[in-house]
mmCIF file of C-alpha atoms in Angstrom:
data_model
loop_
_atom_site.group_PDB
_atom_site.id
_atom_site.type_symbol
_atom_site.label_atom_id
_atom_site.label_comp_id
_atom_site.label_asym_id
_atom_site.label_seq_id
_atom_site.Cartn_x
_atom_site.Cartn_y
_atom_site.Cartn_z
ATOM 1 C CA MET Y 94 32.815 42.465 -40.349
ATOM 2 C CA ALA Y 95 29.133 41.734 -40.455
ATOM 3 C CA LEU Y 96 27.069 44.383 -38.729
ATOM 4 C CA HIS Y 97 23.439 44.387 -37.715
ATOM 5 C CA ALA Y 98 23.257 48.145 -37.480
ATOM 6 C CA THR Y 99 22.937 50.411 -40.469
ATOM 7 C CA ALA Y 100 25.258 53.348 -40.669
ATOM 8 C CA PHE Y 101 24.844 55.701 -43.595
ATOM 9 C CA CYS Y 102 28.102 55.623 -45.497
ATOM 10 C CA PHE Y 103 26.527 57.111 -48.614
ATOM 11 C CA GLY Y 104 24.515 54.145 -49.516
ATOM 12 C CA GLY Y 105 22.231 53.062 -46.720
ATOM 13 C CA VAL Y 106 18.656 51.870 -46.936
ATOM 14 C CA VAL Y 107 16.788 52.811 -43.794
ATOM 15 C CA SER Y 108 13.425 54.498 -43.364
ATOM 16 C CA LEU Y 109 13.179 56.413 -40.117
ATOM 17 C CA PRO Y 110 10.845 59.124 -38.899
ATOM 18 C CA ARG Y 111 12.754 62.293 -38.090
ATOM 19 C CA ASN Y 112 12.086 62.128 -34.391
ATOM 20 C CA SER Y 113 13.564 58.664 -34.138
ATOM 21 C CA VAL Y 114 17.037 59.833 -35.068
ATOM 22 C CA SER Y 115 17.329 62.877 -32.884
ATOM 23 C CA PHE Y 116 19.768 62.783 -29.995
ATOM 24 C CA SER Y 117 17.723 63.388 -26.872
ATOM 25 C CA GLN Y 118 19.559 65.054 -24.022
ATOM 26 C CA ARG Y 119 19.790 63.497 -20.582
ATOM 27 C CA THR Y 120 22.183 64.404 -17.812
ATOM 28 C CA VAL Y 121 24.278 61.407 -16.884
ATOM 29 C CA ARG Y 122 27.059 63.055 -14.967
ATOM 30 C CA ALA Y 123 27.549 66.680 -14.068
ATOM 31 C CA SER Y 124 31.318 66.819 -14.420
ATOM 32 C CA ALA Y 125 31.589 68.048 -17.974
ATOM 33 C CA PHE Y 126 35.014 67.158 -19.371
ATOM 34 C CA SER Y 127 36.136 65.414 -16.214
ATOM 35 C CA SER Y 128 38.407 62.454 -16.871
ATOM 36 C CA PRO Y 129 37.422 59.106 -15.352
ATOM 37 C CA PRO Y 130 40.247 56.641 -14.723
ATOM 38 C CA PRO Y 131 41.337 54.551 -17.724
ATOM 39 C CA LEU Y 132 39.311 51.430 -18.426
ATOM 40 C CA SER Y 133 41.043 48.239 -17.368
ATOM 41 C CA SER Y 134 40.242 44.924 -18.980
ATOM 42 C CA SER Y 135 39.329 43.431 -15.621
ATOM 43 C CA SER Y 136 36.490 45.924 -15.256
ATOM 44 C CA ILE Y 137 34.687 44.593 -18.300
ATOM 45 C CA ALA Y 138 32.166 41.927 -17.413
ATOM 46 C CA ILE Y 139 32.228 38.897 -19.650
ATOM 47 C CA SER Y 140 28.490 39.248 -20.113
ATOM 48 C CA ASN Y 141 29.036 42.681 -21.630
ATOM 49 C CA VAL Y 142 31.653 41.421 -24.033
ATOM 50 C CA GLN Y 143 29.399 38.548 -25.077
ATOM 51 C CA GLY Y 144 26.614 40.808 -26.180
ATOM 52 C CA LYS Y 145 25.083 43.275 -23.771
ATOM 53 C CA ALA Y 146 27.354 46.105 -24.826
ATOM 54 C CA PHE Y 147 26.975 45.420 -28.522
ATOM 55 C CA ALA Y 148 23.396 46.081 -29.432
ATOM 56 C CA GLY Y 149 23.458 44.331 -32.781
ATOM 57 C CA ASP Y 150 23.037 40.966 -31.082
ATOM 58 C CA ALA Y 151 20.056 42.094 -29.071
ATOM 59 C CA LEU Y 152 18.156 43.791 -31.894
ATOM 60 C CA PRO Y 153 18.144 41.450 -34.892
ATOM 61 C CA ASP Y 154 15.005 43.047 -36.366
ATOM 62 C CA THR Y 155 16.446 46.563 -36.574
ATOM 63 C CA LYS Y 156 18.767 46.048 -39.528
ATOM 64 C CA GLU Y 157 16.693 48.149 -41.907
ATOM 65 C CA SER Y 158 16.251 50.894 -39.313
ATOM 66 C CA SER Y 159 19.950 51.224 -38.544
ATOM 67 C CA LEU Y 160 21.462 52.009 -41.924
ATOM 68 C CA VAL Y 161 24.763 53.858 -42.069
ATOM 69 C CA VAL Y 162 25.484 55.568 -45.376
ATOM 70 C CA CYS Y 163 29.097 56.514 -46.079
ATOM 71 C CA PHE Y 164 29.828 59.272 -48.565
ATOM 72 C CA GLY Y 165 33.097 60.088 -50.250
ATOM 73 C CA GLU Y 166 36.073 58.461 -51.925
ATOM 74 C CA MET Y 167 36.881 54.869 -52.770
ATOM 75 C CA LEU Y 168 40.213 54.025 -54.353
ATOM 76 C CA ILE Y 169 42.978 51.482 -54.776
ATOM 77 C CA ASP Y 170 45.785 51.467 -52.201
ATOM 78 C CA PHE Y 171 49.060 49.924 -53.331
ATOM 79 C CA VAL Y 172 50.614 48.713 -50.103
ATOM 80 C CA PRO Y 173 54.291 47.605 -50.012
ATOM 81 C CA THR Y 174 54.952 43.983 -49.222
ATOM 82 C CA SER Y 175 57.817 44.972 -46.899
ATOM 83 C CA ASN Y 176 58.151 47.751 -44.334
ATOM 84 C CA GLY Y 177 60.852 50.336 -43.776
ATOM 85 C CA LEU Y 178 61.612 51.124 -47.441
ATOM 86 C CA SER Y 179 60.903 54.183 -49.571
ATOM 87 C CA LEU Y 180 58.532 53.950 -52.527
ATOM 88 C CA ALA Y 181 61.504 53.788 -54.892
ATOM 89 C CA GLU Y 182 63.148 51.005 -52.900
ATOM 90 C CA THR Y 183 60.039 48.860 -52.424
ATOM 91 C CA PRO Y 184 60.269 45.784 -54.694
ATOM 92 C CA ALA Y 185 56.543 44.948 -54.776
ATOM 93 C CA PHE Y 186 53.110 46.253 -53.790
ATOM 94 C CA LYS Y 187 49.886 44.559 -52.782
ATOM 95 C CA LYS Y 188 46.703 45.936 -54.353
ATOM 96 C CA ALA Y 189 44.024 46.712 -51.753
ATOM 97 C CA ALA Y 190 40.678 48.488 -51.865
ATOM 98 C CA GLY Y 191 40.615 51.613 -49.730
ATOM 99 C CA GLY Y 192 39.261 55.113 -49.202
ATOM 100 C CA ALA Y 193 38.169 56.083 -45.693
ATOM 101 C CA PRO Y 194 34.372 56.281 -46.203
ATOM 102 C CA ALA Y 195 34.349 52.994 -48.125
ATOM 103 C CA ASN Y 196 36.479 51.389 -45.414
ATOM 104 C CA VAL Y 197 33.900 52.389 -42.814
ATOM 105 C CA ALA Y 198 31.045 51.033 -44.926
ATOM 106 C CA VAL Y 199 32.748 47.646 -45.303
ATOM 107 C CA GLY Y 200 33.800 47.668 -41.654
ATOM 108 C CA ILE Y 201 30.200 48.102 -40.529
ATOM 109 C CA ALA Y 202 28.988 45.327 -42.805
ATOM 110 C CA ARG Y 203 31.700 42.943 -41.614
ATOM 111 C CA LEU Y 204 30.589 43.624 -38.052
ATOM 112 C CA GLY Y 205 27.049 42.573 -38.949
ATOM 113 C CA GLY Y 206 25.572 46.012 -39.530
ATOM 114 C CA SER Y 207 23.765 47.639 -42.439
ATOM 115 C CA SER Y 208 25.730 50.064 -44.600
ATOM 116 C CA ALA Y 209 25.767 51.751 -47.976
ATOM 117 C CA PHE Y 210 28.328 53.703 -49.977
ATOM 118 C CA ILE Y 211 27.834 56.775 -52.167
ATOM 119 C CA GLY Y 212 30.715 57.930 -54.331
ATOM 120 C CA LYS Y 213 32.212 57.875 -57.811
ATOM 121 C CA VAL Y 214 34.846 55.697 -59.433
ATOM 122 C CA GLY Y 215 36.199 55.416 -62.943
ATOM 123 C CA GLU Y 216 34.459 53.383 -65.593
ATOM 124 C CA ASP Y 217 37.485 51.118 -65.625
ATOM 125 C CA GLU Y 218 38.617 47.754 -64.303
ATOM 126 C CA PHE Y 219 39.545 49.171 -60.915
ATOM 127 C CA GLY Y 220 36.180 50.928 -60.591
ATOM 128 C CA TYR Y 221 34.209 47.786 -61.343
ATOM 129 C CA MET Y 222 36.456 45.822 -59.005
ATOM 130 C CA LEU Y 223 35.673 48.238 -56.158
ATOM 131 C CA ALA Y 224 31.939 48.022 -56.828
ATOM 132 C CA ASP Y 225 32.183 44.243 -56.693
ATOM 133 C CA ILE Y 226 34.147 44.361 -53.427
ATOM 134 C CA LEU Y 227 31.379 46.401 -51.813
ATOM 135 C CA LYS Y 228 28.763 43.952 -53.050
ATOM 136 C CA GLU Y 229 30.787 40.949 -51.866
ATOM 137 C CA ASN Y 230 30.975 42.550 -48.411
ATOM 138 C CA ASN Y 231 27.210 43.135 -48.247
ATOM 139 C CA VAL Y 232 27.497 46.903 -48.668
ATOM 140 C CA ASN Y 233 24.706 48.592 -50.651
ATOM 141 C CA ASN Y 234 26.475 50.078 -53.701
ATOM 142 C CA GLU Y 235 23.422 51.516 -55.482
ATOM 143 C CA GLY Y 236 24.743 55.010 -54.813
ATOM 144 C CA MET Y 237 27.985 54.405 -56.737
ATOM 145 C CA ARG Y 238 28.515 56.239 -60.008
ATOM 146 C CA PHE Y 239 30.991 55.510 -62.838
ATOM 147 C CA ASP Y 240 32.788 58.243 -64.769
ATOM 148 C CA PRO Y 241 33.775 57.348 -68.372
ATOM 149 C CA GLY Y 242 36.232 60.245 -68.599
ATOM 150 C CA ALA Y 243 38.266 59.884 -65.391
ATOM 151 C CA ARG Y 244 40.178 57.073 -63.744
ATOM 152 C CA THR Y 245 39.665 55.485 -60.357
ATOM 153 C CA ALA Y 246 41.976 57.097 -57.793
ATOM 154 C CA LEU Y 247 45.205 55.335 -56.810
ATOM 155 C CA ALA Y 248 47.376 55.761 -53.728
ATOM 156 C CA PHE Y 249 50.835 54.286 -53.176
ATOM 157 C CA VAL Y 250 51.604 53.777 -49.512
ATOM 158 C CA THR Y 251 55.028 53.785 -47.848
ATOM 159 C CA LEU Y 252 55.188 51.819 -44.609
ATOM 160 C CA ARG Y 253 57.774 52.692 -41.979
ATOM 161 C CA SER Y 254 59.167 49.929 -39.824
ATOM 162 C CA ASP Y 255 56.537 50.739 -37.157
ATOM 163 C CA GLY Y 256 53.678 50.365 -39.634
ATOM 164 C CA GLU Y 257 52.958 54.105 -39.958
ATOM 165 C CA ARG Y 258 52.303 55.408 -43.452
ATOM 166 C CA GLU Y 259 53.004 58.078 -46.016
ATOM 167 C CA PHE Y 260 50.928 58.458 -49.188
ATOM 168 C CA LEU Y 261 51.557 59.281 -52.843
ATOM 169 C CA PHE Y 262 48.245 59.961 -54.614
ATOM 170 C CA TYR Y 263 47.342 59.733 -58.304
ATOM 171 C CA ARG Y 264 44.176 61.804 -58.840
ATOM 172 C CA ASN Y 265 44.444 64.683 -61.346
ATOM 173 C CA PRO Y 266 41.470 64.545 -61.359
ATOM 174 C CA SER Y 267 40.244 61.118 -60.352
ATOM 175 C CA ALA Y 268 36.618 60.085 -60.693
ATOM 176 C CA ASP Y 269 35.772 60.597 -57.013
ATOM 177 C CA MET Y 270 36.497 64.327 -57.383
ATOM 178 C CA LEU Y 271 33.882 64.629 -60.151
ATOM 179 C CA LEU Y 272 30.749 63.433 -58.367
ATOM 180 C CA GLN Y 273 27.941 65.917 -59.040
ATOM 181 C CA GLU Y 274 24.949 66.885 -56.919
ATOM 182 C CA ALA Y 275 22.599 65.647 -59.670
ATOM 183 C CA GLU Y 276 24.145 62.168 -59.346
ATOM 184 C CA LEU Y 277 23.343 61.775 -55.642
ATOM 185 C CA ASP Y 278 20.857 59.148 -54.511
ATOM 186 C CA PHE Y 279 18.868 61.408 -52.185
ATOM 187 C CA ALA Y 280 16.329 58.692 -51.389
ATOM 188 C CA LEU Y 281 19.120 56.535 -50.023
ATOM 189 C CA ILE Y 282 20.548 59.411 -47.990
ATOM 190 C CA ARG Y 283 17.180 60.180 -46.393
ATOM 191 C CA LYS Y 284 16.713 56.524 -45.436
ATOM 192 C CA ALA Y 285 19.907 56.480 -43.389
ATOM 193 C CA LYS Y 286 20.076 56.563 -39.633
ATOM 194 C CA ILE Y 287 23.632 57.911 -39.815
ATOM 195 C CA LEU Y 288 25.469 59.628 -42.666
ATOM 196 C CA HIS Y 289 29.247 59.344 -42.349
ATOM 197 C CA TYR Y 290 31.780 61.385 -44.352
ATOM 198 C CA GLY Y 291 35.272 62.848 -44.346
ATOM 199 C CA SER Y 292 36.898 66.020 -45.677
ATOM 200 C CA ILE Y 293 38.621 64.868 -48.873
ATOM 201 C CA SER Y 294 35.351 65.286 -50.760
ATOM 202 C CA LEU Y 295 35.454 69.004 -49.845
ATOM 203 C CA ILE Y 296 38.696 69.763 -51.684
ATOM 204 C CA THR Y 297 37.444 70.424 -55.231
ATOM 205 C CA GLU Y 298 34.290 71.029 -57.221
ATOM 206 C CA PRO Y 299 31.932 69.533 -58.201
ATOM 207 C CA CYS Y 300 32.325 66.992 -55.383
ATOM 208 C CA LYS Y 301 32.371 69.731 -52.749
ATOM 209 C CA SER Y 302 28.886 70.925 -53.730
ATOM 210 C CA ALA Y 303 27.662 67.336 -53.843
ATOM 211 C CA HIS Y 304 29.033 66.764 -50.332
ATOM 212 C CA ILE Y 305 27.301 69.856 -48.945
ATOM 213 C CA ALA Y 306 24.020 68.930 -50.661
ATOM 214 C CA ALA Y 307 24.173 65.407 -49.273
ATOM 215 C CA THR Y 308 24.753 66.522 -45.687
ATOM 216 C CA LYS Y 309 22.002 69.149 -45.937
ATOM 217 C CA ALA Y 310 19.512 66.582 -47.220
ATOM 218 C CA ALA Y 311 20.497 64.221 -44.421
ATOM 219 C CA LYS Y 312 20.232 66.916 -41.759
ATOM 220 C CA ASP Y 313 16.818 68.013 -43.031
ATOM 221 C CA ALA Y 314 15.639 64.395 -42.851
ATOM 222 C CA GLY Y 315 16.788 64.006 -39.245
ATOM 223 C CA VAL Y 316 19.751 61.788 -40.099
ATOM 224 C CA VAL Y 317 22.668 61.844 -37.632
ATOM 225 C CA LEU Y 318 25.855 63.288 -39.176
ATOM 226 C CA SER Y 319 29.199 61.593 -38.445
ATOM 227 C CA TYR Y 320 32.448 63.321 -39.457
ATOM 228 C CA ASP Y 321 36.013 62.023 -39.573
ATOM 229 C CA PRO Y 322 38.227 64.784 -41.070
ATOM 230 C CA ASN Y 323 40.878 62.232 -42.101
ATOM 231 C CA VAL Y 324 43.453 64.922 -42.893
ATOM 232 C CA ARG Y 325 45.545 64.247 -46.016
ATOM 233 C CA LEU Y 326 47.554 67.439 -46.524
ATOM 234 C CA PRO Y 327 49.152 66.445 -49.872
ATOM 235 C CA LEU Y 328 45.691 66.527 -51.454
ATOM 236 C CA TRP Y 329 44.928 70.115 -50.435
ATOM 237 C CA PRO Y 330 46.363 73.231 -52.131
ATOM 238 C CA SER Y 331 47.854 74.337 -48.805
ATOM 239 C CA ALA Y 332 47.718 73.638 -45.073
ATOM 240 C CA LYS Y 333 45.677 76.820 -44.634
ATOM 241 C CA SER Y 334 43.064 75.740 -47.170
ATOM 242 C CA ALA Y 335 42.898 72.308 -45.535
ATOM 243 C CA ARG Y 336 42.305 73.795 -42.097
ATOM 244 C CA GLU Y 337 39.654 76.187 -43.390
ATOM 245 C CA GLY Y 338 37.933 73.522 -45.474
ATOM 246 C CA ILE Y 339 37.819 70.976 -42.679
ATOM 247 C CA LEU Y 340 36.464 73.502 -40.170
ATOM 248 C CA SER Y 341 33.916 74.927 -42.637
ATOM 249 C CA ILE Y 342 31.495 72.051 -41.899
ATOM 250 C CA TRP Y 343 32.611 71.347 -38.335
ATOM 251 C CA ASP Y 344 29.559 72.781 -36.580
ATOM 252 C CA THR Y 345 27.054 70.697 -38.541
ATOM 253 C CA ALA Y 346 28.232 67.283 -37.302
ATOM 254 C CA ASP Y 347 26.601 65.365 -34.451
ATOM 255 C CA VAL Y 348 29.519 62.958 -33.992
ATOM 256 C CA ILE Y 349 33.177 63.753 -34.733
ATOM 257 C CA LYS Y 350 36.155 61.424 -34.612
ATOM 258 C CA ILE Y 351 39.614 63.013 -34.696
ATOM 259 C CA SER Y 352 43.199 62.007 -33.911
ATOM 260 C CA GLU Y 353 45.591 63.838 -31.605
ATOM 261 C CA GLU Y 354 47.705 64.870 -34.626
ATOM 262 C CA GLU Y 355 44.629 66.371 -36.265
ATOM 263 C CA ILE Y 356 43.823 68.341 -33.123
ATOM 264 C CA SER Y 357 47.307 69.889 -33.259
ATOM 265 C CA PHE Y 358 46.846 70.685 -36.941
ATOM 266 C CA LEU Y 359 43.403 72.272 -36.585
ATOM 267 C CA THR Y 360 44.434 74.337 -33.537
ATOM 268 C CA GLU Y 361 47.694 75.400 -35.225
ATOM 269 C CA GLY Y 362 50.055 73.566 -32.931
ATOM 270 C CA GLU Y 363 48.271 73.526 -29.594
ATOM 271 C CA ASP Y 364 48.613 70.601 -27.176
ATOM 272 C CA PRO Y 365 46.104 67.854 -28.116
ATOM 273 C CA TYR Y 366 46.257 66.469 -24.564
ATOM 274 C CA ASP Y 367 45.180 69.773 -22.999
ATOM 275 C CA GLU Y 368 41.476 69.557 -22.094
ATOM 276 C CA ASN Y 369 41.015 73.268 -22.776
ATOM 277 C CA VAL Y 370 42.297 72.770 -26.314
ATOM 278 C CA VAL Y 371 39.882 69.894 -26.911
ATOM 279 C CA ARG Y 372 36.993 71.959 -25.559
ATOM 280 C CA LYS Y 373 37.635 74.520 -28.292
ATOM 281 C CA LEU Y 374 36.642 71.860 -30.829
ATOM 282 C CA TYR Y 375 33.466 70.878 -28.990
ATOM 283 C CA HIS Y 376 30.790 72.945 -30.710
ATOM 284 C CA PRO Y 377 27.350 73.563 -29.069
ATOM 285 C CA ASN Y 378 25.414 71.084 -31.228
ATOM 286 C CA LEU Y 379 27.930 68.244 -30.951
ATOM 287 C CA LYS Y 380 26.749 65.084 -29.183
ATOM 288 C CA LEU Y 381 29.957 63.039 -29.134
ATOM 289 C CA LEU Y 382 33.612 63.902 -29.782
ATOM 290 C CA LEU Y 383 36.082 61.017 -30.013
ATOM 291 C CA VAL Y 384 39.854 61.441 -29.979
ATOM 292 C CA THR Y 385 41.855 58.417 -31.126
ATOM 293 C CA GLU Y 386 45.387 57.849 -29.866
ATOM 294 C CA GLY Y 387 46.491 54.793 -31.846
ATOM 295 C CA PRO Y 388 47.635 51.936 -29.580
ATOM 296 C CA ASP Y 389 46.903 54.033 -26.495
ATOM 297 C CA GLY Y 390 43.147 53.908 -27.085
ATOM 298 C CA CYS Y 391 40.778 56.858 -27.243
ATOM 299 C CA ARG Y 392 39.209 59.718 -25.331
ATOM 300 C CA TYR Y 393 35.518 60.611 -25.407
ATOM 301 C CA TYR Y 394 33.638 63.824 -24.708
ATOM 302 C CA THR Y 395 29.931 64.510 -24.370
ATOM 303 C CA LYS Y 396 28.098 67.443 -22.821
ATOM 304 C CA GLU Y 397 27.780 65.539 -19.545
ATOM 305 C CA PHE Y 398 30.995 63.550 -19.153
ATOM 306 C CA SER Y 399 34.351 62.658 -20.627
ATOM 307 C CA GLY Y 400 36.995 60.014 -20.123
ATOM 308 C CA ARG Y 401 39.445 57.609 -21.668
ATOM 309 C CA VAL Y 402 39.374 53.961 -22.767
ATOM 310 C CA GLU Y 403 42.663 52.095 -23.061
ATOM 311 C CA GLY Y 404 43.722 50.538 -26.332
ATOM 312 C CA MET Y 405 44.756 47.005 -27.138
ATOM 313 C CA LYS Y 406 48.453 46.318 -27.693
ATOM 314 C CA VAL Y 407 49.261 44.353 -30.860
ATOM 315 C CA ASP Y 408 52.186 44.016 -33.246
ATOM 316 C CA ALA Y 409 51.421 46.549 -35.992
ATOM 317 C CA VAL Y 410 52.066 45.516 -39.587
ATOM 318 C CA ASP Y 411 50.137 48.259 -41.404
ATOM 319 C CA THR Y 412 48.121 51.010 -39.701
ATOM 320 C CA THR Y 413 46.123 51.773 -42.861
ATOM 321 C CA GLY Y 414 42.408 51.655 -42.045
ATOM 322 C CA ALA Y 415 42.786 51.450 -38.254
ATOM 323 C CA GLY Y 416 40.901 54.688 -37.650
ATOM 324 C CA ASP Y 417 38.200 53.639 -40.115
ATOM 325 C CA ALA Y 418 37.817 50.297 -38.333
ATOM 326 C CA PHE Y 419 37.417 52.207 -35.063
ATOM 327 C CA VAL Y 420 34.734 54.394 -36.637
ATOM 328 C CA ALA Y 421 32.952 51.325 -38.012
ATOM 329 C CA GLY Y 422 33.044 49.780 -34.548
ATOM 330 C CA ILE Y 423 31.395 52.714 -32.809
ATOM 331 C CA LEU Y 424 28.923 53.597 -35.585
ATOM 332 C CA SER Y 425 27.752 49.994 -35.850
ATOM 333 C CA GLN Y 426 26.571 50.254 -32.251
ATOM 334 C CA LEU Y 427 25.418 53.867 -32.338
ATOM 335 C CA ALA Y 428 23.195 53.062 -35.337
ATOM 336 C CA VAL Y 429 21.343 50.504 -33.195
ATOM 337 C CA ASP Y 430 21.119 52.753 -30.132
ATOM 338 C CA LEU Y 431 21.390 56.498 -30.690
ATOM 339 C CA SER Y 432 21.166 57.089 -26.941
ATOM 340 C CA LEU Y 433 24.501 55.297 -26.464
ATOM 341 C CA HIS Y 434 26.330 58.575 -25.866
ATOM 342 C CA GLN Y 435 24.093 59.331 -22.878
ATOM 343 C CA ASP Y 436 25.119 56.298 -20.789
ATOM 344 C CA GLU Y 437 28.806 56.390 -19.922
ATOM 345 C CA ASP Y 438 29.096 52.695 -19.068
ATOM 346 C CA LYS Y 439 27.521 51.661 -22.375
ATOM 347 C CA LEU Y 440 29.667 54.153 -24.255
ATOM 348 C CA ARG Y 441 32.849 52.843 -22.667
ATOM 349 C CA ASP Y 442 31.952 49.257 -23.587
ATOM 350 C CA ALA Y 443 31.207 50.367 -27.148
ATOM 351 C CA LEU Y 444 34.557 52.153 -27.354
ATOM 352 C CA LEU Y 445 36.382 49.114 -26.010
ATOM 353 C CA PHE Y 446 34.841 47.202 -28.915
ATOM 354 C CA ALA Y 447 35.834 49.973 -31.358
ATOM 355 C CA ASN Y 448 39.411 49.986 -30.037
ATOM 356 C CA ALA Y 449 39.602 46.235 -30.634
ATOM 357 C CA CYS Y 450 38.379 46.751 -34.212
ATOM 358 C CA GLY Y 451 41.214 49.185 -34.848
ATOM 359 C CA ALA Y 452 43.817 46.975 -33.182
ATOM 360 C CA LEU Y 453 42.925 43.898 -35.218
ATOM 361 C CA THR Y 454 43.078 45.894 -38.451
ATOM 362 C CA VAL Y 455 46.733 46.905 -37.996
ATOM 363 C CA THR Y 456 47.790 43.252 -37.812
ATOM 364 C CA GLY Y 457 47.141 42.830 -41.572
ATOM 365 C CA ARG Y 458 48.123 44.687 -44.749
ATOM 366 C CA GLY Y 459 45.749 47.026 -46.530
ATOM 367 C CA ALA Y 460 42.568 48.609 -45.201
ATOM 368 C CA ILE Y 461 39.546 46.646 -46.410
ATOM 369 C CA PRO Y 462 41.365 43.278 -46.533
ATOM 370 C CA ALA Y 463 42.329 43.651 -42.864
ATOM 371 C CA LEU Y 464 38.972 44.796 -41.440
ATOM 372 C CA PRO Y 465 37.812 42.314 -38.780
ATOM 373 C CA THR Y 466 34.563 40.405 -38.397
ATOM 374 C CA ARG Y 467 32.380 40.815 -35.359
ATOM 375 C CA GLU Y 468 33.269 37.290 -34.240
ATOM 376 C CA SER Y 469 37.010 37.993 -34.324
ATOM 377 C CA VAL Y 470 36.539 41.174 -32.297
ATOM 378 C CA LEU Y 471 34.458 39.438 -29.645
ATOM 379 C CA ASN Y 472 36.963 36.595 -29.470
ATOM 380 C CA VAL Y 473 39.875 38.934 -28.791
ATOM 381 C CA LEU Y 474 37.835 40.824 -26.173
ATOM 382 C CA LEU Y 475 36.935 37.595 -24.417
ATOM 383 C CA LYS Y 476 40.591 36.610 -24.330
ATOM 384 C CA SER Y 477 41.528 39.988 -22.870
ATOM 385 C CA VAL Y 478 39.234 39.515 -19.868
ATOM 386 C CA ALA Y 479 39.823 35.795 -19.371
#
């Protein structure tokens, strides 16, 4: 995906005055947390799909002012070549670059935006391969670091017949866990318009301290903070520590993307479709909360309004990276127009685009290999309203 907006995925290059990245408040609709009717494809004007809703086309000169920096892990996913088998039964695996923050960085770039990645890999063949993949996809990789004493993380993925996954991780410790605060490219972080991150980098030291330092530097510089918890329980010491760790930085984010399963986990089993439950996760400083529901689309919540945008039905092959593609889709547009969350019509169009990004990704195997280009997303949206 080639993006013309820069999202800070630990590695962006954007110089912005602090005031230019603040979310100004404007009342759009008074019905906080009301639920508008689902978006139907017929309600999307072709003119919107062709460009009006996707600011990257309209603002070609803003690339260096719309950097998204993604911070966190990058690793190798070994994806089975056939579905419905256990790891032991799978005869072969396909090697694919992955890691949620890196997926988002590549996704933004493929959509035409500006992105960077900050993280650590091993000083090994896999590490250099990942650095090259970022470069080949037009992602700024100046914030990458190489550890001579630890290997690049690996993850073996089991695919059920419906394309859903289970993971087996090899990281004891892997290089991404060893990133230190002193190794951070703070100049790059401060240049971002958006800094995007997950929770895996909070699990162990020294990466946890580096994560906190990075987000503090970004916040102090007026950079918008985007958080996708991306819960991976096998990596945490316990479910309790995962819940506490994920929520420990919850109130600092400006934008949060979460799945319905993650809502149930963080609220200890409460109904993720209950509006009162979702409201518990909407902290006072949050500007936009997005709840993804796989093929069913997503819900959105701001201080002024809320609603739902239907998903796009496709035949799923591998759901790895679908949520990251969705995040790339929305951040690529938010990086161009930070007021997007204040206009419900614009937000809904942007989320329709993001849903299409996620849907196209599940039709291929692996995360980064399956991320769509902006052209392919627009083509499928045009077909849906034809």
